[in-house]
Coordinates of C-alpha atoms in Angstrom, one line a residue:
X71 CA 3.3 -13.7 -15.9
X72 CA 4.0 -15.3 -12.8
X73 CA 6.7 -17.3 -12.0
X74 CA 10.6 -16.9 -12.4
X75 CA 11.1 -17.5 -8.9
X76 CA 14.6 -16.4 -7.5
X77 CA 16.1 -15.7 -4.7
X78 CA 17.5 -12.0 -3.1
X79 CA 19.8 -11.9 0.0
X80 CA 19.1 -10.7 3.2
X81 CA 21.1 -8.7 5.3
X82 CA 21.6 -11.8 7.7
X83 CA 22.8 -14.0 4.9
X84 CA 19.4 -15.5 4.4
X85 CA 17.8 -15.7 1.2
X86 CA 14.7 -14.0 0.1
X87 CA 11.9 -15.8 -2.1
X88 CA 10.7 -13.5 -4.4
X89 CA 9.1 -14.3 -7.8
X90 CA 8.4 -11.9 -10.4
X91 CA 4.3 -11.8 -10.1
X92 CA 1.6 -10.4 -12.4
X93 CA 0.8 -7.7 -9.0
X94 CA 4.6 -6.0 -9.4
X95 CA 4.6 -6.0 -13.1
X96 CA 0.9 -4.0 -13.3
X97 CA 1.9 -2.0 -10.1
X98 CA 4.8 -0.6 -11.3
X99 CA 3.6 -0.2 -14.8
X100 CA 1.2 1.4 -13.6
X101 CA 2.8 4.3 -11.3
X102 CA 5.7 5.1 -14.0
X103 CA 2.8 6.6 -15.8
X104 CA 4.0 9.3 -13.7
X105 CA 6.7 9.4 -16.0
X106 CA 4.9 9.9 -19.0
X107 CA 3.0 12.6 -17.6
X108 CA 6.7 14.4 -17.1
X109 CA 8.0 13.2 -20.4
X110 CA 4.6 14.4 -22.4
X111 CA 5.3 17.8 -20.4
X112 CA 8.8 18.0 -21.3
X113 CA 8.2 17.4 -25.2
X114 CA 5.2 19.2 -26.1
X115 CA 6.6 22.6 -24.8
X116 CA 9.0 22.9 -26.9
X117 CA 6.4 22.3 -29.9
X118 CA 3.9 24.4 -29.2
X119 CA 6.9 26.9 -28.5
X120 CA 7.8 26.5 -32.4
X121 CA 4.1 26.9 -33.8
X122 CA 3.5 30.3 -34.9
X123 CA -0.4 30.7 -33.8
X124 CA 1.0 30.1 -30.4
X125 CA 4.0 32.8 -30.4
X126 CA 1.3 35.0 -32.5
X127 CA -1.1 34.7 -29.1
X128 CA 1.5 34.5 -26.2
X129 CA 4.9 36.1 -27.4
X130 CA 4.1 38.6 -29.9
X131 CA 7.5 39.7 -29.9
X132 CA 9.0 36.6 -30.2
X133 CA 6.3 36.0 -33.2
X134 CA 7.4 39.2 -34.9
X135 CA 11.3 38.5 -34.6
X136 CA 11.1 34.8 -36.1
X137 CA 9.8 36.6 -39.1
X138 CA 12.2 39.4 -39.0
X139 CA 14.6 39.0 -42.3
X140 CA 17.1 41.8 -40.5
X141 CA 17.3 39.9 -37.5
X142 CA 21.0 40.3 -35.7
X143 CA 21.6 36.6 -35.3
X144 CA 19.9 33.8 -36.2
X145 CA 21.0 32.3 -32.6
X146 CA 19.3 35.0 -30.9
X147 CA 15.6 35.1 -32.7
X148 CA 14.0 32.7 -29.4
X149 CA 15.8 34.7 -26.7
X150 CA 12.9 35.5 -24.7
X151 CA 12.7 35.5 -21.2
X152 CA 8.8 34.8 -21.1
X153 CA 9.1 32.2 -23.3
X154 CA 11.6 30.5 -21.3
X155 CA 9.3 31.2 -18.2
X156 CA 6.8 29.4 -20.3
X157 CA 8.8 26.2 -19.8
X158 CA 10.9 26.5 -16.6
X159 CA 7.7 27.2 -14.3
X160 CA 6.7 23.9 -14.3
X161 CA 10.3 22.9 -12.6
X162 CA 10.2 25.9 -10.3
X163 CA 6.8 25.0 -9.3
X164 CA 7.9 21.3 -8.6
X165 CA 10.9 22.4 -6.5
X166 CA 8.1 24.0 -3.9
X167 CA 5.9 21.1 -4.4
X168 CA 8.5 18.5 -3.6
X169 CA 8.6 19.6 0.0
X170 CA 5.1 18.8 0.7
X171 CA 5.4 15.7 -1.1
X172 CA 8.0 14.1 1.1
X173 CA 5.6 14.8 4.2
X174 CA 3.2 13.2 2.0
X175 CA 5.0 10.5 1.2
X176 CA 6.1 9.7 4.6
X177 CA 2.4 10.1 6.6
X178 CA 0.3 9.0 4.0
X179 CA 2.2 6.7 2.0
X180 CA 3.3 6.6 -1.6
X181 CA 0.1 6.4 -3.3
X182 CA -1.8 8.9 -2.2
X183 CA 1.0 10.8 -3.6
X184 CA 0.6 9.8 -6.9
X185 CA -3.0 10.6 -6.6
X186 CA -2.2 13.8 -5.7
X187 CA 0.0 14.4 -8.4
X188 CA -2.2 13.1 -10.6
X189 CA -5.0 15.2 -9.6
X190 CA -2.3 18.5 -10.0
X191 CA -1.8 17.1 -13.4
X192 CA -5.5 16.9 -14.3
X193 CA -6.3 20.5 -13.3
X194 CA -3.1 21.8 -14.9
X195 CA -4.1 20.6 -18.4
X196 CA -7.5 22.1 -17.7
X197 CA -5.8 25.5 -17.2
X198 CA -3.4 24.8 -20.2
X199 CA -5.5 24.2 -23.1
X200 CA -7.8 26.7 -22.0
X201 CA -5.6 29.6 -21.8
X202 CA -6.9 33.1 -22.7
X203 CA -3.8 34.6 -22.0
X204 CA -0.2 34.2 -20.6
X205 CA -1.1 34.4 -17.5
X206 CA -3.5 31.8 -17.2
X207 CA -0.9 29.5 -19.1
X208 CA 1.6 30.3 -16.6
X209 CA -0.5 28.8 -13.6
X210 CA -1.4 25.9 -15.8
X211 CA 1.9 25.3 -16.3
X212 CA 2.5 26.0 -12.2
X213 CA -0.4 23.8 -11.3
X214 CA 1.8 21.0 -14.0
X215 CA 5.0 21.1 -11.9
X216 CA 3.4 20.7 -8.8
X217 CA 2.0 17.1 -9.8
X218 CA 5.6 16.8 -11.1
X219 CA 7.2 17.5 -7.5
X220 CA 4.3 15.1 -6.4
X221 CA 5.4 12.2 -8.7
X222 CA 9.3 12.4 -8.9
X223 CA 8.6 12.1 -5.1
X224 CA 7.0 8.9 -5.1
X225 CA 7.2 7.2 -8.3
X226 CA 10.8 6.3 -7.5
X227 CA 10.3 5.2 -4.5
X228 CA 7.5 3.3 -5.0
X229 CA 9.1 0.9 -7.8
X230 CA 12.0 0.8 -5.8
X231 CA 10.3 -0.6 -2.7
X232 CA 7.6 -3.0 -4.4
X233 CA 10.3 -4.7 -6.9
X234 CA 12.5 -7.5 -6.2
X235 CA 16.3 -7.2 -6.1
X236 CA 17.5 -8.6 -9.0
X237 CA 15.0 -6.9 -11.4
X238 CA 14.8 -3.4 -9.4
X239 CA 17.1 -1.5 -11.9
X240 CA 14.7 -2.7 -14.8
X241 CA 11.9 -2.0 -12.9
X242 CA 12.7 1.3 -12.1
X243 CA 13.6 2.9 -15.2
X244 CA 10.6 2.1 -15.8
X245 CA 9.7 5.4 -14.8
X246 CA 12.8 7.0 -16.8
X247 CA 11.2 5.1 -20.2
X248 CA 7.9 6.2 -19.6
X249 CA 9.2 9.6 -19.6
X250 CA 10.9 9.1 -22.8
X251 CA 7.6 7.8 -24.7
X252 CA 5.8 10.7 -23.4
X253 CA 8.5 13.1 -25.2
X254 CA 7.6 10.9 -28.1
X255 CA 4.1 11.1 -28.1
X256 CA 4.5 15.0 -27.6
X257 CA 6.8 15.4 -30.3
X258 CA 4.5 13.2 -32.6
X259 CA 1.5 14.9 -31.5
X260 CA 3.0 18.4 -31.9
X261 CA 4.4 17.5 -35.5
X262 CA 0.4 16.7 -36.3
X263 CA -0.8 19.5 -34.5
X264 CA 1.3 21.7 -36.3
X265 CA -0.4 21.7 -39.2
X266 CA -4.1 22.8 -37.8
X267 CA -4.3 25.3 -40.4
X268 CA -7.3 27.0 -38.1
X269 CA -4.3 27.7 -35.5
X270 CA -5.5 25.8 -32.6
X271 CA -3.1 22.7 -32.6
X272 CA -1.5 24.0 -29.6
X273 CA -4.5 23.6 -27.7
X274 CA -5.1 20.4 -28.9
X275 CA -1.3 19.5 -27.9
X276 CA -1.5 21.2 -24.5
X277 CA -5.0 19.1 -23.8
X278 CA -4.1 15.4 -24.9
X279 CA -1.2 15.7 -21.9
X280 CA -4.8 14.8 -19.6
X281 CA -4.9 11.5 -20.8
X282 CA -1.5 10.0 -19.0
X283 CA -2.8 12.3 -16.4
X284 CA -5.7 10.2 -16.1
X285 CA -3.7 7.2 -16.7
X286 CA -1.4 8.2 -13.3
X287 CA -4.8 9.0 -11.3
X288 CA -6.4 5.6 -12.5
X289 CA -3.5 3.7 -11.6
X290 CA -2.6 5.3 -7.9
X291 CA -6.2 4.3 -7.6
X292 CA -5.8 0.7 -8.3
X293 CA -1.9 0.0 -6.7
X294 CA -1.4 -1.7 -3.6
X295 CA 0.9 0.6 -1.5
X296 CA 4.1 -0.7 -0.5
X297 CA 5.3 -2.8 2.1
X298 CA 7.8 -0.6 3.4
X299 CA 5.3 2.1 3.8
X300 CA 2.7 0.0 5.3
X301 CA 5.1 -1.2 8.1
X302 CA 6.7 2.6 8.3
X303 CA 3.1 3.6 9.1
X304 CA 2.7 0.5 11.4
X305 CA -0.2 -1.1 9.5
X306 CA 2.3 -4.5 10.1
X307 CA -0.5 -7.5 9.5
X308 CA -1.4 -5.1 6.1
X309 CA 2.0 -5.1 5.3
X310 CA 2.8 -8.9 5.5
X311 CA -0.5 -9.6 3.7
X312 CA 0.6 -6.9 0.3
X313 CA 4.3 -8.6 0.9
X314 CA 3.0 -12.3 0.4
X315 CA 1.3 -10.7 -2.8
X316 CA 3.9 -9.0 -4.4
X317 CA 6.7 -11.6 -3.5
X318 CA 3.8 -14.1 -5.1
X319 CA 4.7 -16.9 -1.7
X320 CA 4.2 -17.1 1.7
X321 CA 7.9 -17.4 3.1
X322 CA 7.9 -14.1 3.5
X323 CA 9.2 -13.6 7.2
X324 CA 12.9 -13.3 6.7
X325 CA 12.1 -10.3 4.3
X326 CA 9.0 -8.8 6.6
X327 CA 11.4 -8.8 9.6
X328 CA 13.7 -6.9 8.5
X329 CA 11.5 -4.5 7.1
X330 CA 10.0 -4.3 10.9
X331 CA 13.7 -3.5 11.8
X332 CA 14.2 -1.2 9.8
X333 CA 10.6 0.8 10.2
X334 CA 11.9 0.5 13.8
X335 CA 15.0 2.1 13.6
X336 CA 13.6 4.8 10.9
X337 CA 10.9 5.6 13.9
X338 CA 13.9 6.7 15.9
X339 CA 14.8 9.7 14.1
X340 CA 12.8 12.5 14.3
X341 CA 14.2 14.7 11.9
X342 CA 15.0 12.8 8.7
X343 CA 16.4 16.3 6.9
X344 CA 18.5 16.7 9.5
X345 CA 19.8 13.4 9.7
X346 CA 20.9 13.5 6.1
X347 CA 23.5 15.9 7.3
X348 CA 25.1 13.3 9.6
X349 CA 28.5 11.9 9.0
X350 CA 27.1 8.3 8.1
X351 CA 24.4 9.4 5.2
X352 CA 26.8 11.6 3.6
X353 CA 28.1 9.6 1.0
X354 CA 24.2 9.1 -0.3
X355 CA 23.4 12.6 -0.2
X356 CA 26.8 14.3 -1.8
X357 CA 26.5 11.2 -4.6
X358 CA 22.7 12.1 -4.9
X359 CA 23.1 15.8 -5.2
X360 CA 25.7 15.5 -7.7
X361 CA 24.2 12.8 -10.2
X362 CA 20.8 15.8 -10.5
X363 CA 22.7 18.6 -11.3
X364 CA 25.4 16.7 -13.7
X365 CA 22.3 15.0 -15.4
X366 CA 21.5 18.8 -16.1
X367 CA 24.4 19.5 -17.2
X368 CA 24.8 17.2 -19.6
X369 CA 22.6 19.3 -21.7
X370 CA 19.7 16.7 -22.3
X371 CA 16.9 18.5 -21.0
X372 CA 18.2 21.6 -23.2
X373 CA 17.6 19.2 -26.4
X374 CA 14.5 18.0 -25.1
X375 CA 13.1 21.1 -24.2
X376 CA 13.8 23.0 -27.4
X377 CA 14.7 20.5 -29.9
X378 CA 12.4 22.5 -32.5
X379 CA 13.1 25.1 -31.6
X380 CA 16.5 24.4 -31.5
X381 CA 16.8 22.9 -35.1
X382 CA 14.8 25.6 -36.3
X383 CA 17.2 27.7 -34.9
X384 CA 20.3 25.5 -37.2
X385 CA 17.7 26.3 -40.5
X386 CA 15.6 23.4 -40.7
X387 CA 12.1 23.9 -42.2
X388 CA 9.1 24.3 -39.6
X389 CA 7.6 20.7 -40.6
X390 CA 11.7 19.4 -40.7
X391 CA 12.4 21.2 -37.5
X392 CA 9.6 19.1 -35.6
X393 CA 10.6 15.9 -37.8
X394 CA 13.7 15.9 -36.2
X395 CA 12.4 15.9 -33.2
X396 CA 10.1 13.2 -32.8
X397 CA 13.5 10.8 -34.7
X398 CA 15.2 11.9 -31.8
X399 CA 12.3 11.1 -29.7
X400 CA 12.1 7.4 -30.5
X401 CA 16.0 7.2 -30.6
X402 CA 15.3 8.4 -26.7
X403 CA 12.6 5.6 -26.0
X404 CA 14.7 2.9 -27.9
X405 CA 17.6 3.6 -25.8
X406 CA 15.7 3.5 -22.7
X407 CA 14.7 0.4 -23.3
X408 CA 18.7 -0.9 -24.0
X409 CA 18.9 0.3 -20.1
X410 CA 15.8 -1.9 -19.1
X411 CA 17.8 -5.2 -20.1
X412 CA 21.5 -3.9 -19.2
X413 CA 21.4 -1.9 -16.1
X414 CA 20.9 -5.3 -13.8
X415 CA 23.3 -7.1 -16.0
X416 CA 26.2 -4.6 -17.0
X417 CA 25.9 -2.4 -13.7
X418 CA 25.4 1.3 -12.9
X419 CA 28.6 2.5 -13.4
X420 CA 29.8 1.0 -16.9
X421 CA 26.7 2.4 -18.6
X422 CA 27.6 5.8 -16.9
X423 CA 31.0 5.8 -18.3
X424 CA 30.7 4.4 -21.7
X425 CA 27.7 7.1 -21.9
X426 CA 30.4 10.1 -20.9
X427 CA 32.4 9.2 -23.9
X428 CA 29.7 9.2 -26.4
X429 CA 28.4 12.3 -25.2
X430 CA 31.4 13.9 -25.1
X431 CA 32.5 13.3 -28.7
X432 CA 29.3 14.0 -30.2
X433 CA 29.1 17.3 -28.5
X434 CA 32.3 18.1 -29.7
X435 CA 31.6 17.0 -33.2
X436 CA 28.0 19.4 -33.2
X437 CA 30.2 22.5 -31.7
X438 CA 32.8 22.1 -34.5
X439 CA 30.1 21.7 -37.4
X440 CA 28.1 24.5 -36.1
X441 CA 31.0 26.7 -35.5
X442 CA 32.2 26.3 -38.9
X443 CA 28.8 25.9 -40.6
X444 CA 26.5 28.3 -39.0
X445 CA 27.1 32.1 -38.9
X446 CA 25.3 34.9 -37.2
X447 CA 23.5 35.4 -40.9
X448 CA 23.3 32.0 -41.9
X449 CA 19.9 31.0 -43.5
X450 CA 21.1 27.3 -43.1
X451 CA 22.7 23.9 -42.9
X452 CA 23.5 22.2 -46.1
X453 CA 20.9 18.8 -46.4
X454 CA 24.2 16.5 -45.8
X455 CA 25.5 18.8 -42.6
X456 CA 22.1 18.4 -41.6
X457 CA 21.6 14.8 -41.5
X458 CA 24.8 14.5 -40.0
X459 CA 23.7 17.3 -36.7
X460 CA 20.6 15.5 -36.3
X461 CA 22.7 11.9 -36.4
X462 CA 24.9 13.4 -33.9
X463 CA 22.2 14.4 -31.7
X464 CA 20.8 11.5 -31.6
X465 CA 24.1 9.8 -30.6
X466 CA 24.1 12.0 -28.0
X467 CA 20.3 11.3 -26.9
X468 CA 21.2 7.2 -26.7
X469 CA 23.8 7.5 -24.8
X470 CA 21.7 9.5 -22.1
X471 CA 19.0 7.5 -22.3
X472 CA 20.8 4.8 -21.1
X473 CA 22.9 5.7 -18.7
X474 CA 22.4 8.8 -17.3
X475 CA 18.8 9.5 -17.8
X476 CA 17.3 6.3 -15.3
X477 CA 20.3 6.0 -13.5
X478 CA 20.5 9.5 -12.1
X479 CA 17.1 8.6 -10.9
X480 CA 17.6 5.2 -9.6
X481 CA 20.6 5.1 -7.9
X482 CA 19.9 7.8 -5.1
X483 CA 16.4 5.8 -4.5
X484 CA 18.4 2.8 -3.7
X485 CA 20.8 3.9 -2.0
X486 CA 19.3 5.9 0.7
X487 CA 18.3 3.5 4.2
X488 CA 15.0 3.6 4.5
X489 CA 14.8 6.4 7.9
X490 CA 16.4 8.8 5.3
X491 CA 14.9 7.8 1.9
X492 CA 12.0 9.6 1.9
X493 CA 14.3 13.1 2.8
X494 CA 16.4 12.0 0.6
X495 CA 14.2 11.2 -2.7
X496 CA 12.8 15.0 -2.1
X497 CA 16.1 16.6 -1.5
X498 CA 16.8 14.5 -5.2
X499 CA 14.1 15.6 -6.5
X500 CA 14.2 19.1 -5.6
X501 CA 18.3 19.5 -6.6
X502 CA 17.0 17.9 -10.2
X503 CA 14.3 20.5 -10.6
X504 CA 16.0 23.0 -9.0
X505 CA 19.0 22.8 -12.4
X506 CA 16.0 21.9 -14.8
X507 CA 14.7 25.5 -14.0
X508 CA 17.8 26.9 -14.1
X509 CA 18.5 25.5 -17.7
X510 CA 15.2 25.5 -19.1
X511 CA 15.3 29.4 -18.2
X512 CA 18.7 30.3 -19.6
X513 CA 19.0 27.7 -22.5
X514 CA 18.0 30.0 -25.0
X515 CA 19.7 32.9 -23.9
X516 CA 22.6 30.7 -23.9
X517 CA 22.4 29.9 -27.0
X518 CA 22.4 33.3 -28.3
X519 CA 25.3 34.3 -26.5
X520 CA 27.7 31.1 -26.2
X521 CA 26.3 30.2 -30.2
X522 CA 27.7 26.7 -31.1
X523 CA 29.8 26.9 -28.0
X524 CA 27.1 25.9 -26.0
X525 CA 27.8 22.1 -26.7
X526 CA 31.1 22.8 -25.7
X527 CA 30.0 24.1 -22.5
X528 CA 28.3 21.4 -21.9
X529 CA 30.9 18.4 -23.3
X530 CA 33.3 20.0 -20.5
X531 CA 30.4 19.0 -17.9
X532 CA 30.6 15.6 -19.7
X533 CA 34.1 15.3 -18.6
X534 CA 33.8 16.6 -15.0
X535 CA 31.1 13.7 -14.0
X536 CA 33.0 11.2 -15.6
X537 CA 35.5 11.4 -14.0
X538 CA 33.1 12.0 -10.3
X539 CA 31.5 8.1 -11.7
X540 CA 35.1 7.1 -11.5
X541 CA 36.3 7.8 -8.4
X542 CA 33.4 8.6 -6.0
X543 CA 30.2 6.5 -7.3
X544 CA 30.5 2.6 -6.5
X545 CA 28.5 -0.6 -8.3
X546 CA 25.2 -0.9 -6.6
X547 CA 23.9 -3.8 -8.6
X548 CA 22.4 -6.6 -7.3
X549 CA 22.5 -5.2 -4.0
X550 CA 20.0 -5.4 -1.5
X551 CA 18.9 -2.2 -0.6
X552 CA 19.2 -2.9 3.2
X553 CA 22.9 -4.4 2.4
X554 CA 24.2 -1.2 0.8
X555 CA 26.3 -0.1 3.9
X556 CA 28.4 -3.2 4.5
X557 CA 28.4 -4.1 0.8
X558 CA 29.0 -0.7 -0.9
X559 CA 29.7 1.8 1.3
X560 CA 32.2 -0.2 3.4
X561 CA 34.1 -1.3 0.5
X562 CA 34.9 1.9 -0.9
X563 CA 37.8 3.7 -0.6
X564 CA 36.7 6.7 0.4
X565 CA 33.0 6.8 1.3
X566 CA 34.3 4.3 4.1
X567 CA 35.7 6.5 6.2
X568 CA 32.3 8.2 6.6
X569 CA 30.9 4.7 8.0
X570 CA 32.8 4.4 11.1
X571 CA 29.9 5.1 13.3
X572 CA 31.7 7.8 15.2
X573 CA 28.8 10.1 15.2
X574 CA 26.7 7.3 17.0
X575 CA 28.0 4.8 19.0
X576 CA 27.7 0.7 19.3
X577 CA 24.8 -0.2 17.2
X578 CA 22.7 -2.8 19.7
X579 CA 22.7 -5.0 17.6
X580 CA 25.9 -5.2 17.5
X581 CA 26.5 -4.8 21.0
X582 CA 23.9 -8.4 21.1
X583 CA 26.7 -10.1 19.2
X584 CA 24.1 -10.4 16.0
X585 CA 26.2 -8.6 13.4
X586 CA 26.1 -5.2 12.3
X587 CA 23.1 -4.3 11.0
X588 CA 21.8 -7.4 10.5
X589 CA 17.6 -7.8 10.8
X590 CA 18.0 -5.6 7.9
X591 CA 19.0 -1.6 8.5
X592 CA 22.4 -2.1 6.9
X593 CA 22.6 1.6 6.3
X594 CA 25.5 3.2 8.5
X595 CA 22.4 4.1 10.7
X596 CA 22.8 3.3 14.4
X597 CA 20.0 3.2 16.6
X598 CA 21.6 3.4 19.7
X599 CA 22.4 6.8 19.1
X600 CA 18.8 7.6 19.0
X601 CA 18.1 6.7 23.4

């Protein structure tokens, strides 16, 4: 697997030998388990949410309504706030957790903080499939999101920092597919579990999510850290020594230097959160913020979250309900995959854009079939009007999947400089989980009140960040992550105005006549402002 030797610039102009080695491939394959252990999460709550043993146990009155003939509204018969607490916990919990994990992150390093989030994970499935009552399901679930604050924390940044330039997109959504299969093994496993005729497939499906839990614990076991991370945390000859292995050649200095630069100036603030705030890293953090809660409100995790429940809702069968779900599913992997070989070849923002038109019209197109298909009373869809909803979704799903699914996750960790990026992958992290909560909580409540307009709710979202990607989010591919400032953010035509340096002064580096920024900080981060 090694070989395919190429080259990645330096800030200075120099060129980096990198080639794409058997230790990168495993490493990163390796911590986007992380991923799977969110996908699997994601997916199977929403099918053990749909299997009647479970509602019988958990949500008796949510049990007792799906089989209630007089029922008001057939949009209303999952409007449970328990039940929704059921599923958003987990993203409440990793909100908290996220703040520990960026301390975590930055002292210890990145893998320990996948080891700590798998070992959450672990006990959290312990807790799950063991469950007496709703309680105990609820800190299972708690104990779930706090490995998930853990890993959205450092997964992100750890294939970011380990991966060459021209193959970092790819790499990275790494992370985003992995996600995607383990919403496909959930719904898979959940459509099997389903039929348990003794009633305790939801255990089962609760209890298989601790095998990518192991998977993530194995594998921040067996990682090297990161370069960046060792030189951060001053271990410099370590450093070199994992660079020369990853980068698969010993003409490493250029590269190593400027990582020792920009450790240096990183060392020099002392209050990364705050620093955000600062004139120069606004740009990052405003473009950041706003890619986590539009990839909310796109309505994806609403889908994902609920698709049973949610096409059992439209009047599909039990066993068609979850059937529709795992086609979905693959569609999401499949699509995924689509953003693996285009992302570093197409760029960021073309996938974003083509991906805000599909979405748009096939929301559009669900509202207007629902609205004039499904009534209050409705027992359900017509086969064809079905087929067509669940084609539709799925339109819907591919084009997330390859733009703003991985992409809402790798372009804030490669775009903030490196004395920021760990304050900046939480603040990501927690502004993503923060609108996960608030959706996975009101979805279904939503959906009772707004009915099919829901996806119109949501298509007008689609419109809104469309035209944000437009304006205010520039083409970051192919660019070194220490280049961003002079390449990207300089180049804009608004976002430069933020990178004057007023808030800071001569850089020295500049005032030695090198260049600005050039041993590698190319961030809008000026040290001199720091003594």
């Amino acid at each position: 697997m090694a070989g395919g030797g190429f080259s990645t610039s330096a800030g200075s102009g120099a060129e980096f030998e990198a080639k794409i080695t058997p230790i990168v491939i495993i490493s990163c394959i390796m911590a986007a388990t992380g991923g799977l252990m969110f996908g699997y999460d994601v997916g199977v709550s929403g099918g053990v949410t749909s299997m009647p043993a479970f509602l019988k146990k958990f949500f008796p009155v949510v049990y007792r309504r799906t089989n209630d003939s007089s029922i008001n509204s057939y949009y209303c018969k999952y409007d449970n706030q328990g039940l929704q607490l059921f599923t958003s916990s987990l993203y409440l919990a990793g909100l908290t957790a996220t703040f520990f994990a960026s301390y975590t992150t930055r002292k210890l390093g990145r893998r320990p903080t996948m080891l700590i989030a798998g070992c959450f994970f672990i006990v959290g499935v312990i807790f799950n499939a063991a469950a007496q009552d709703l309680a105990m399901l609820i800190i299972g679930r708690i104990l779930l999101g706090c490995g998930v604050g853990f890993a959205n924390q450092a997964v992100p940044l750890f294939l970011s920092e380990i991966a060459p330039t021209r193959i970092r997109g790819g790499l990275n959504i790494l992370f985003q597919l992995n996600v995607t299969v383990g919403i496909l093994l959930a719904n898979l496993i959940n459509y099997g579990t389903s039929k348990i005729k003794a009633g305790w497939g939801w255990r089962l499906s609760l209890g298989l999510a601790g095998i990518p839990a192991l998977l993530l614990t194995f594998g921040a076991l067996i990682v090297s850290e990161t370069p960046n991370s060792l030189v951060e945390r001053g271990r410099l000859e370590e450093g070199k020594s994992v660079l020369r292995r990853i980068r698969g050649t010993d003409n490493v200095e250029p590269e190593f230097l400027e990582l020792v630069e920009a450790s240096r100036v990183a060392k020099e603030v002392k209050h990364p959160f705050r620093n955000l705030l600062k004139r120069r890293n606004r740009p990052q953090l405003v473009i950041a913020v706003a890619l986590q809660i539009f990839q909310q409100f796109t309505g994806i995790n609403a889908i994902m979250f609920y698709a049973p429940v949610l096409f059992s809702t439209l009047g599909f069968g039990g066993d068609a309900s979850l059937y529709s779900a795992v086609i979905t599913g693959a569609v999401n992997v499949l699509s995924t995959v689509v953003s693996i070989y285009s992302v570093d070849k197409l760029g960021r923002k073309i996938l974003l854009l083509e991906a805000g038109v599909q979405m748009f019209f096939s929301q559009v197109i669900i509202a207007i079939i629902l609205g004039l298909k499904v009534k209050d009373h409705s027992e359900s869809l017509n086969h064809g009007f079905s087929i067509f909803v669940v084609i539709m979704v799925c339109t819907f799903v591919s084009a997330f999947a390859w733009s703003w699914g991985p992409l809402g996750w790798l372009i804030p960790s490669e775009t903030f400089p490196l004395e920021t990026r760990s304050a900046g992958q939480s603040v990501t992290v927690c502004v993503n989980l923060l609108f996960t909560f608030v959706i996975a909580q009101a979805f279904l409540s939503m959906l009772c009140h707004f009915k099919f307009g829901i996806f119109l709710f949501f298509s007008g979202w689609v419109l809104i960040m469309s035209a944000f990607v437009v304006f205010l989010v520039p083409e970051t591919k192919n660019v070194p992550i220490e280049e961003m400032t002079e390449r990207v953010w300089k180049q804009h035509w608004l976002w430069k105005r933020f990178m004057d340096d007023n808030d800071g002064g001569v850089s020295k580096l500049e005032a030695n006549g090198n260049g600005a920024y050039k041993n590698g900080h190319a961030n809008g981060f000026d040290p001199a402002s720091q003594l």
